[in-house]
PDB file of C-alpha atoms in Angstrom:
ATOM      1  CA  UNK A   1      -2.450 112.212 -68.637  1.00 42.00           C
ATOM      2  CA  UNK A   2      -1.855 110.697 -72.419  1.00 44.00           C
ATOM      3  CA  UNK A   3       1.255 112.724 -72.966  1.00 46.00           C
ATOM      4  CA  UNK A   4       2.384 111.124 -69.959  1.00 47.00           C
ATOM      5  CA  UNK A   5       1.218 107.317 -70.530  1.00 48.00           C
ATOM      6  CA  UNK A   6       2.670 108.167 -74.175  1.00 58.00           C
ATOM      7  CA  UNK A   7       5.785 109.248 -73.254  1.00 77.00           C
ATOM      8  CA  UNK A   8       8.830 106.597 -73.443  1.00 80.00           C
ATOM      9  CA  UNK A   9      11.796 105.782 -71.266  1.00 83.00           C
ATOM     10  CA  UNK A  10      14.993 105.158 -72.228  1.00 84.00           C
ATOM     11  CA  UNK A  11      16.098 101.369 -71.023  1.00 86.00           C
ATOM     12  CA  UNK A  12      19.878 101.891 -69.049  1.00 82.00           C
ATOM     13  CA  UNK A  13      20.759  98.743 -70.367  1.00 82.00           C
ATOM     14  CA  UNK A  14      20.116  98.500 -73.824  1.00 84.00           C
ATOM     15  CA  UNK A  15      19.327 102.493 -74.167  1.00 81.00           C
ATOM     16  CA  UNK A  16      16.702 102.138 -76.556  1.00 84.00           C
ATOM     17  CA  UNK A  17      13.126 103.840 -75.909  1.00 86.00           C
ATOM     18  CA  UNK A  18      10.201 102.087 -74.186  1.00 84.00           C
ATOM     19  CA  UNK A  19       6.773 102.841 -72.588  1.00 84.00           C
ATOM     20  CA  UNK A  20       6.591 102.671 -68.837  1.00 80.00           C
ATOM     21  CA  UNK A  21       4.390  99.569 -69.114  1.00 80.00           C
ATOM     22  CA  UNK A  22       7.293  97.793 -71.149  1.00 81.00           C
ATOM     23  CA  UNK A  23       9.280  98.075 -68.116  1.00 82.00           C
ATOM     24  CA  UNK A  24      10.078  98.869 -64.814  1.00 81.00           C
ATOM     25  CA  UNK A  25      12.223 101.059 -62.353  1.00 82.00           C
ATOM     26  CA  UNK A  26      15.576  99.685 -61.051  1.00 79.00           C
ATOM     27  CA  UNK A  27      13.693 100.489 -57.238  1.00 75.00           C
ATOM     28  CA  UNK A  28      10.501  97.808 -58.289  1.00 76.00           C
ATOM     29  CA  UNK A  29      13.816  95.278 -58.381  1.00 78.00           C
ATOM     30  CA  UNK A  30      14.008  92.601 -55.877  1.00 74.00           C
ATOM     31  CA  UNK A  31      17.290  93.275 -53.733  1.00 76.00           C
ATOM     32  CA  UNK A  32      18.734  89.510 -54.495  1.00 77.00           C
ATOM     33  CA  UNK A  33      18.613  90.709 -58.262  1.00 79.00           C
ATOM     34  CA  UNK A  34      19.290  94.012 -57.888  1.00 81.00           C
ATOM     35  CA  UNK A  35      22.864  92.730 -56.455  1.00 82.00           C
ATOM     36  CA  UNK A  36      23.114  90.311 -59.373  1.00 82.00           C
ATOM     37  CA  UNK A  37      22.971  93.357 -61.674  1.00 83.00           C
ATOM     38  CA  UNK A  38      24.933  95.199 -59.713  1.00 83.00           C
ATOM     39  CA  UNK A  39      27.618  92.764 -60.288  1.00 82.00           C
ATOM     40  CA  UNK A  40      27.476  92.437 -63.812  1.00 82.00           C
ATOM     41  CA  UNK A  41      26.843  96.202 -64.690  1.00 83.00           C
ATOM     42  CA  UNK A  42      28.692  98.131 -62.447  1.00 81.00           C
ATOM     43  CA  UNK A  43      27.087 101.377 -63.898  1.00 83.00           C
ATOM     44  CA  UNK A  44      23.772 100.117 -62.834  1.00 80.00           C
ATOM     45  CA  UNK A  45      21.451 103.086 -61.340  1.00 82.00           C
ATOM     46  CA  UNK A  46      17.944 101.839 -59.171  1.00 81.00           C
ATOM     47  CA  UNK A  47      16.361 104.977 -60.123  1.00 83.00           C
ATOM     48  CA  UNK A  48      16.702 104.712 -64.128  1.00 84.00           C
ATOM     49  CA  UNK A  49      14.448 102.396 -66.020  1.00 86.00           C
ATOM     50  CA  UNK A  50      15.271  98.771 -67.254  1.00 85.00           C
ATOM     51  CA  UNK A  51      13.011  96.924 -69.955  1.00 85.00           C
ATOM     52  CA  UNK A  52      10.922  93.437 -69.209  1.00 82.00           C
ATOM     53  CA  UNK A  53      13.106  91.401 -71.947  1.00 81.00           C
ATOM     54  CA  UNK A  54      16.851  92.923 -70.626  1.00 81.00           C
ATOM     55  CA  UNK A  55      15.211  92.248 -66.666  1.00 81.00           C
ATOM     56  CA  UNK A  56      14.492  88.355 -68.237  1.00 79.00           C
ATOM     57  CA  UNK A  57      17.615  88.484 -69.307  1.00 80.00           C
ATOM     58  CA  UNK A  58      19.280  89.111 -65.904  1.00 82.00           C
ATOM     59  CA  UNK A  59      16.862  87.206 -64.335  1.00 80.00           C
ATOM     60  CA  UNK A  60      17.706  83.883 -66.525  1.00 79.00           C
ATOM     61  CA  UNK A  61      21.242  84.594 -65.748  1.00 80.00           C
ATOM     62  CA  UNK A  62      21.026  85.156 -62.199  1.00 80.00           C
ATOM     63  CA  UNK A  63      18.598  81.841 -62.041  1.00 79.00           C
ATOM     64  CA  UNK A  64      21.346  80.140 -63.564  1.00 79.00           C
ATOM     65  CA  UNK A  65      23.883  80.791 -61.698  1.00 78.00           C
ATOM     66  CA  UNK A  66      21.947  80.433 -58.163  1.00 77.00           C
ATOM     67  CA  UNK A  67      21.056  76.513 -59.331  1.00 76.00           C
ATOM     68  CA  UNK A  68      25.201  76.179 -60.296  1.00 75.00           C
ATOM     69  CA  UNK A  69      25.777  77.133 -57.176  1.00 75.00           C
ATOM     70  CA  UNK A  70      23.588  74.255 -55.690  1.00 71.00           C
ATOM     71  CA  UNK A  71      23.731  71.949 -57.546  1.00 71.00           C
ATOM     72  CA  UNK A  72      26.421  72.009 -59.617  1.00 70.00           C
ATOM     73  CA  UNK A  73      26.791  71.792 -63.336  1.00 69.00           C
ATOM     74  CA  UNK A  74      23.252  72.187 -65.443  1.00 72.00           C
ATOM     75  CA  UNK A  75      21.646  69.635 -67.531  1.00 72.00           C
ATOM     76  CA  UNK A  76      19.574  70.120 -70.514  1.00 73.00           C
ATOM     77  CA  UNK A  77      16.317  69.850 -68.704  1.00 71.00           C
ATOM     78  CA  UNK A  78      17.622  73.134 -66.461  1.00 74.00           C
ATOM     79  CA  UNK A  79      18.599  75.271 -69.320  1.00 73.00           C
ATOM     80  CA  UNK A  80      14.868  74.475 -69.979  1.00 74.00           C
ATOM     81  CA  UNK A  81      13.564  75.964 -67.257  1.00 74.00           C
ATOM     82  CA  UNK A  82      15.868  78.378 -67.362  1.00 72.00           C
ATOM     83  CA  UNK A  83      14.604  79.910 -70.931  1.00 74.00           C
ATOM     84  CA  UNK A  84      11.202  79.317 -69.934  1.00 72.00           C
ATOM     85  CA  UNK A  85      11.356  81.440 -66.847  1.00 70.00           C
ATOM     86  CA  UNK A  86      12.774  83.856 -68.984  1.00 67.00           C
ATOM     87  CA  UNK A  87       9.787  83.308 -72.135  1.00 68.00           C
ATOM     88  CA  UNK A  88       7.645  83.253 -69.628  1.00 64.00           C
ATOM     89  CA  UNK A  89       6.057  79.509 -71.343  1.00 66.00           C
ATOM     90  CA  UNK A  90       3.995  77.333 -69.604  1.00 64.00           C
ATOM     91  CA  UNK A  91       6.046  73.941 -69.272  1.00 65.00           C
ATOM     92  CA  UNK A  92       3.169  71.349 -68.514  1.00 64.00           C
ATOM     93  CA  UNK A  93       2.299  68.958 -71.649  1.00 65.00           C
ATOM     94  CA  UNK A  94      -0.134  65.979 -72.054  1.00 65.00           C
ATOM     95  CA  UNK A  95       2.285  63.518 -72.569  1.00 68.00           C
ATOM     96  CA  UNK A  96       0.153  60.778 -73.538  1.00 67.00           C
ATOM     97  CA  UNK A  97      -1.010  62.874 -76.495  1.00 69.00           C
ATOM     98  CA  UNK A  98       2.038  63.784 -77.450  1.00 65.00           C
ATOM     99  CA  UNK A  99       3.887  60.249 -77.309  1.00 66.00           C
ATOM    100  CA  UNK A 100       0.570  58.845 -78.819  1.00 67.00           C
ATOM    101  CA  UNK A 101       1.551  60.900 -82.339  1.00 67.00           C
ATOM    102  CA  UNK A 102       5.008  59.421 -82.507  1.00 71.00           C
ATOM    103  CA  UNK A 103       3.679  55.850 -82.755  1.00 73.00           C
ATOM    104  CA  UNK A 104       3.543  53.597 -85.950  1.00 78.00           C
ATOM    105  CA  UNK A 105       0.962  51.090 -86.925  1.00 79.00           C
ATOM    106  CA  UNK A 106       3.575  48.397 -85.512  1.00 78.00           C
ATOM    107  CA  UNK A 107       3.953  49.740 -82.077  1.00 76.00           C
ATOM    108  CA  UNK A 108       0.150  50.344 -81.996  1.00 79.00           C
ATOM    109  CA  UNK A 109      -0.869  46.840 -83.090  1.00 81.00           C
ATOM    110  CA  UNK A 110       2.142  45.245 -80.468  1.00 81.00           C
ATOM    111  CA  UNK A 111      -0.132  47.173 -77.379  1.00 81.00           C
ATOM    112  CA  UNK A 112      -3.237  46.086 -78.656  1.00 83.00           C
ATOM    113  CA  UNK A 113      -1.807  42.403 -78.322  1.00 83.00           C
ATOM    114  CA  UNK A 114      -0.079  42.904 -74.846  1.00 83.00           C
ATOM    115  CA  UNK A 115      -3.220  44.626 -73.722  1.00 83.00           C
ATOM    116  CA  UNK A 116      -4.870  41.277 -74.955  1.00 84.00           C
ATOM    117  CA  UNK A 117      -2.407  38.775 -74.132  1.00 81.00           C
ATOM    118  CA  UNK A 118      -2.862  40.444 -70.167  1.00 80.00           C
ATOM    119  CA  UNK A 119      -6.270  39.867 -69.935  1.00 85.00           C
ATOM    120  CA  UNK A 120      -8.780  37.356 -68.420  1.00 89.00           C
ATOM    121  CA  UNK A 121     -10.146  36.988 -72.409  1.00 90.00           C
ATOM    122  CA  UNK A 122      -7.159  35.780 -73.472  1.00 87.00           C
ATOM    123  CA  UNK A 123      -6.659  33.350 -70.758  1.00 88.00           C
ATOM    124  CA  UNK A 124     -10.072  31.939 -71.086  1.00 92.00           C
ATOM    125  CA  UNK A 125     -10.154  31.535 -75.514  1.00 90.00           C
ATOM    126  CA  UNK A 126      -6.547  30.018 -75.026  1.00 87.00           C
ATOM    127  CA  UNK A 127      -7.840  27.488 -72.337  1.00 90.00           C
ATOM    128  CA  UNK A 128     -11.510  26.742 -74.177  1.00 92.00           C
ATOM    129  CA  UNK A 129      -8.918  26.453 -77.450  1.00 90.00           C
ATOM    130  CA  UNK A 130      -6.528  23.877 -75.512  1.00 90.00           C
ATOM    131  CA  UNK A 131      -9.248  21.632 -74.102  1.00 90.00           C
ATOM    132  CA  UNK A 132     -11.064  21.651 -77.480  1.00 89.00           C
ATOM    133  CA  UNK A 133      -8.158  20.154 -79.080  1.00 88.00           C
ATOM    134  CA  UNK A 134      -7.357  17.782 -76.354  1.00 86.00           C
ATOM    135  CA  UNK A 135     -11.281  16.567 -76.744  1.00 86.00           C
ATOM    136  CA  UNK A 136     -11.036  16.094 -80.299  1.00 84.00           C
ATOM    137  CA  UNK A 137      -8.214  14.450 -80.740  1.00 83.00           C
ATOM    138  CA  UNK A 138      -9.051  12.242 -77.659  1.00 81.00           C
ATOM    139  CA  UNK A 139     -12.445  11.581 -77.414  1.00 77.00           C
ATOM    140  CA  UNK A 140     -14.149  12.512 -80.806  1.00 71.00           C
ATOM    141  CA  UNK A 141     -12.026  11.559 -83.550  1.00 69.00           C
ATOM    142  CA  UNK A 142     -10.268   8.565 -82.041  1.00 68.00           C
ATOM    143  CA  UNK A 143      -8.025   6.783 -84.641  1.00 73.00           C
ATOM    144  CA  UNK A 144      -8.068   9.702 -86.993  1.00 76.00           C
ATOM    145  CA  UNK A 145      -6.876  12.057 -85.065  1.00 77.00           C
ATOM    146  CA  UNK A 146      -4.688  14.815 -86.465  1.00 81.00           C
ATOM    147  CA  UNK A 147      -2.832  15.587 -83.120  1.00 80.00           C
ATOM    148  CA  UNK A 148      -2.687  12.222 -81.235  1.00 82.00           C
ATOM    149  CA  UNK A 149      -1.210  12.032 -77.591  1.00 81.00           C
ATOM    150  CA  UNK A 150       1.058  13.361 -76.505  1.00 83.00           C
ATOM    151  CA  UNK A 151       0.058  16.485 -78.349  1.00 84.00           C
ATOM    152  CA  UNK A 152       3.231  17.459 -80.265  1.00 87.00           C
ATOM    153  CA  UNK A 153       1.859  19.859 -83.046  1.00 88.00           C
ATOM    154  CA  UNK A 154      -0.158  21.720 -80.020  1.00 88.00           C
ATOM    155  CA  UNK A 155       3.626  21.870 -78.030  1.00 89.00           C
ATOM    156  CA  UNK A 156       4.784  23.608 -81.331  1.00 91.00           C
ATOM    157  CA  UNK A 157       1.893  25.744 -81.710  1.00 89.00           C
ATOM    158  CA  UNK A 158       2.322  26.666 -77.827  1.00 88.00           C
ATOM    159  CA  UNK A 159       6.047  27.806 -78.268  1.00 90.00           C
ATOM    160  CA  UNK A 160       5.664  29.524 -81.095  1.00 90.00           C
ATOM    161  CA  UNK A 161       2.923  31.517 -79.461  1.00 87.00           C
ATOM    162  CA  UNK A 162       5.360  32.010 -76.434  1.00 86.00           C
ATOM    163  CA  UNK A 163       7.925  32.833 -78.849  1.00 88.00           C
ATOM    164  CA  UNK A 164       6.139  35.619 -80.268  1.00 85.00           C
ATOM    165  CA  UNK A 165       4.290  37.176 -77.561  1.00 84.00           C
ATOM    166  CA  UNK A 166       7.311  37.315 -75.584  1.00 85.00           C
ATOM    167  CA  UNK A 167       9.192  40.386 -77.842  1.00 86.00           C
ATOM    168  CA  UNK A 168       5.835  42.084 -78.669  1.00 84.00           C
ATOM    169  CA  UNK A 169       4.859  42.196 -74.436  1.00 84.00           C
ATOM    170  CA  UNK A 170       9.182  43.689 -74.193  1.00 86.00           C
ATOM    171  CA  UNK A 171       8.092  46.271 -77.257  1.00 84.00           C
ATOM    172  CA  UNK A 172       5.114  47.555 -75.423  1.00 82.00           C
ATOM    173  CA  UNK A 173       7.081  47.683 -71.966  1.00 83.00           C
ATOM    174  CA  UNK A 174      10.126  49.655 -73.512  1.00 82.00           C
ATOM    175  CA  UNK A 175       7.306  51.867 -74.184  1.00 80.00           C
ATOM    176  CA  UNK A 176       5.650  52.484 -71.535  1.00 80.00           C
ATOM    177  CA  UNK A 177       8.830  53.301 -69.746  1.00 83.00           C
ATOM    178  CA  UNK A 178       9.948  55.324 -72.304  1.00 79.00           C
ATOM    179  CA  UNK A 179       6.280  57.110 -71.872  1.00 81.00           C
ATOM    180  CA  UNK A 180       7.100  57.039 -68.122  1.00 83.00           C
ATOM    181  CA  UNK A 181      10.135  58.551 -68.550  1.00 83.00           C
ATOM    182  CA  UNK A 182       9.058  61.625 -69.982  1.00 81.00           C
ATOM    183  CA  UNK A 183       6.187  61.990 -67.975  1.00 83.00           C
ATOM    184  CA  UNK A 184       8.610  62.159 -65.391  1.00 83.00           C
ATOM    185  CA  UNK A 185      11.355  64.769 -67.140  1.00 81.00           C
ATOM    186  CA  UNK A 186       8.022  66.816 -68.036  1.00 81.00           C
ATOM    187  CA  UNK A 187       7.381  66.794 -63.744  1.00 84.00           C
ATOM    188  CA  UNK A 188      10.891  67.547 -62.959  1.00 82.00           C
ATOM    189  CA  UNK A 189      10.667  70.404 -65.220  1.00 80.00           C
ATOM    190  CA  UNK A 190       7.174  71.420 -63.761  1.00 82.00           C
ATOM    191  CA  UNK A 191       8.283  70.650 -59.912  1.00 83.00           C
ATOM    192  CA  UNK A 192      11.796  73.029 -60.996  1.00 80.00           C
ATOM    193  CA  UNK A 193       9.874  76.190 -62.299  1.00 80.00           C
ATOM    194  CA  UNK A 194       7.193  76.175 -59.868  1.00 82.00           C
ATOM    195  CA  UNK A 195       9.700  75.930 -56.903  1.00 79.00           C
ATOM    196  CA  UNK A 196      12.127  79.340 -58.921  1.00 78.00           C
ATOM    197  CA  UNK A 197       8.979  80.720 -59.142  1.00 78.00           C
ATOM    198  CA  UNK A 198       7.538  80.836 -55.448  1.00 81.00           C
ATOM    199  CA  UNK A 199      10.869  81.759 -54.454  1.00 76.00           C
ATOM    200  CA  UNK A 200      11.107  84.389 -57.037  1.00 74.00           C
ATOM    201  CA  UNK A 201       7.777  85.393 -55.224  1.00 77.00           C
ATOM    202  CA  UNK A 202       8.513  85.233 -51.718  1.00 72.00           C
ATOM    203  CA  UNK A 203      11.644  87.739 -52.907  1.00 70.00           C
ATOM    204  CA  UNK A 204       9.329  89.945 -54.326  1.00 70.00           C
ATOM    205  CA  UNK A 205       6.505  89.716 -51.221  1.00 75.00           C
ATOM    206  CA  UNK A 206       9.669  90.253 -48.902  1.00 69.00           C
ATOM    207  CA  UNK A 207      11.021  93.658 -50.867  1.00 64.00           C
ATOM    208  CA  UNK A 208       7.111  94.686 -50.709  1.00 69.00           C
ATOM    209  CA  UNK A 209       6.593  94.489 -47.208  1.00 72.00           C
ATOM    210  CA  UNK A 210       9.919  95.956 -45.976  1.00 69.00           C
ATOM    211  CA  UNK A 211       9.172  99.054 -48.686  1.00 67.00           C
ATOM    212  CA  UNK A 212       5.766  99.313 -47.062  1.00 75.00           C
ATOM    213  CA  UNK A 213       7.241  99.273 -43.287  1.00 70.00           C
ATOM    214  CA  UNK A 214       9.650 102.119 -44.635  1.00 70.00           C
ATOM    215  CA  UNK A 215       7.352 104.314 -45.509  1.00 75.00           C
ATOM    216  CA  UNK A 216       4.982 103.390 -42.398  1.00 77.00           C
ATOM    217  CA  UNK A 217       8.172 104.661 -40.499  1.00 73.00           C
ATOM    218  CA  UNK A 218       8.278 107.705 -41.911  1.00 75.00           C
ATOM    219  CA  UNK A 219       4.550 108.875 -41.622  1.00 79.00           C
ATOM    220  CA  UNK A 220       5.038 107.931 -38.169  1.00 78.00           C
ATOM    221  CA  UNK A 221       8.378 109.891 -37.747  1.00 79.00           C
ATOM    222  CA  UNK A 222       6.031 113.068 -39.603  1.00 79.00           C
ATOM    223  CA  UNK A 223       3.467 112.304 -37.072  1.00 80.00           C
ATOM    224  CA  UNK A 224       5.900 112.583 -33.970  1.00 79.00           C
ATOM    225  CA  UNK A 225       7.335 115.644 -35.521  1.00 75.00           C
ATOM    226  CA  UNK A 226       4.178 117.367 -36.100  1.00 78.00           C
ATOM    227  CA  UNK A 227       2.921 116.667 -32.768  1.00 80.00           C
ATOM    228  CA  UNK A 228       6.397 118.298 -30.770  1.00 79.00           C
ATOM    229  CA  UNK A 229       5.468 121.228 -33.235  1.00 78.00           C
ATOM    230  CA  UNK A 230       2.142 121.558 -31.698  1.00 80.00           C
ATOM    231  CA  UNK A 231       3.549 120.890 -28.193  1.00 80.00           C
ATOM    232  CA  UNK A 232       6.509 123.289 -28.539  1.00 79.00           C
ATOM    233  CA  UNK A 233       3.735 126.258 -29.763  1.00 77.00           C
ATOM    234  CA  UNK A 234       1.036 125.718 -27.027  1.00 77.00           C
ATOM    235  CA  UNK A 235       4.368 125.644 -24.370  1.00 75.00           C
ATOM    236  CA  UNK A 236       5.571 129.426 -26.232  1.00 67.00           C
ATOM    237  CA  UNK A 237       2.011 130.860 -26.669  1.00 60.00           C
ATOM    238  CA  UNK A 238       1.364 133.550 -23.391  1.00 55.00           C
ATOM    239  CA  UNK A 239      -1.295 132.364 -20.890  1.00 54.00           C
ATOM    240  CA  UNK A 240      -4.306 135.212 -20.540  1.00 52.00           C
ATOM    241  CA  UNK A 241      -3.370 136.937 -17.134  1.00 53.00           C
ATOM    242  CA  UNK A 242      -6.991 137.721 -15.524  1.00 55.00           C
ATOM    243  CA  UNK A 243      -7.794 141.800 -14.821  1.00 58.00           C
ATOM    244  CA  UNK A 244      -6.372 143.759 -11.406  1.00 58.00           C
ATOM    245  CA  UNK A 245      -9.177 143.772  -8.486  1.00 58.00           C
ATOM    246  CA  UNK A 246      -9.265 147.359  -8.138  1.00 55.00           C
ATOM    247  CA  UNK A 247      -9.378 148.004 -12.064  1.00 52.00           C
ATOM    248  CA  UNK A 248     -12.834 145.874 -12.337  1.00 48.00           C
ATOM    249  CA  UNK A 249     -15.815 147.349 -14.090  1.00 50.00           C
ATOM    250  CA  UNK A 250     -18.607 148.623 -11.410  1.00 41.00           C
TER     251      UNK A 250
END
């Protein structure tokens, strides 16, 4: 049993040596990529053994040209897929993480202020700071006011504010569509792979089940055979003819 795990297998693509467990037999193939083989190596045998990383290989090619066939020419985000199905990597990131790292103290410090400047706080200090003001320089310090009516140094103040806030509230928005945006490359990617790889599987479920009804027709062909053998000898075998009357024992 050991000299037989141990024992390698020569790959009929690359023809170097492998154990069995490295690989698989041309037979094991799914039919839809046993054709694409087929096609590219004409030489190609189903009963010699192939290795897992020239099978990925054919499998990445025949993936690739199945999706040019639908839909066309390939972008980047394919060939992705494409070399991941064939690394066998796991596509799905946390993107938050990962576009939290690429920030500067800048971009952090503009979110902090549009995540302030979009709140009920903010509304509320900047309304309790207005009417302040407007008391003071009303009511309380009369003549000496600093700001008389009709308030231009708080007009100032106010545009300047809305000057400002207005570029750091676009900074943190071209963010979070940029965040969006690969959130949503990152589910393309995802939605892509998963939908190869359920198809890859109902291939491989399919080329099961019709190797499984194969043989399941030929124990039943062995069965019908063995029972017209039994038939065909109880037909030939001489009945027992029963003993003359006058020849009977007294």
């Amino acid at each position: 049993m050991e000299a037989t795990a141990s024992r390698k297998l020569n790959c009929q693509i690359c023809g170097r040596s492998f154990l069995p467990q490295n690989g698989v037999i041309g037979d094991n193939v799914r039919p839809s990529l046993a054709e694409f083989i087929k096609s590219q190596r004409p030489n190609w045998n189903p009963q010699e053994f192939i290795c897992f990383g020239d099978l990925g290989a054919f499998r990445r090619d025949y993936v690739k040209h199945t999706l040019e066939c639908e839909i066309g020419e390939l972008t980047a985000l394919d060939h992705e897929v494409i070399e991941s199905l064939r690394e066998h990597e796991v596509l799905t990131e946390n993107i938050e993480k990962q576009f939290e790292r690429k920030l500067t103290f800048g971009e952090h410090l503009s979110d902090k202020i549009a995540e302030f400047g979009g709140s009920w706080k903010f509304i509320i200090t900047f309304g309790t700071v207005i009417a302040v003001w407007i008391v003071l320089n009303v009511l309380l310090l009369l003549n000496r006011s600093f700001d008389p009516y009709p308030f231009i140094l708080l007009n100032l103040i106010l545009s300047c504010l809305a000057a400002l806030q207005a570029p750091v509230i676009m900074m943190s928005q071209n963010r979070a569509e940029a965040r969006d945006r690969l959130r949503a490359e990152n589910d393309y990617k995802v939605n892509l792979k998963a939908e190869l790889e359920i198809r890859h599987l109902h291939e491989k479920i399919d080329h099961l089940l019709r190797g499984q009804y194969n043989r399941l027709f030929e124990i039943q062909q062995i069965q019908i055979e063995l029972l017209e053998e039994i038939s065909q000898r109880k037909r030939g075998s001489p009945r027992q003819q029963p003993p003359p009357p006058g020849n009977s024992p007294a």
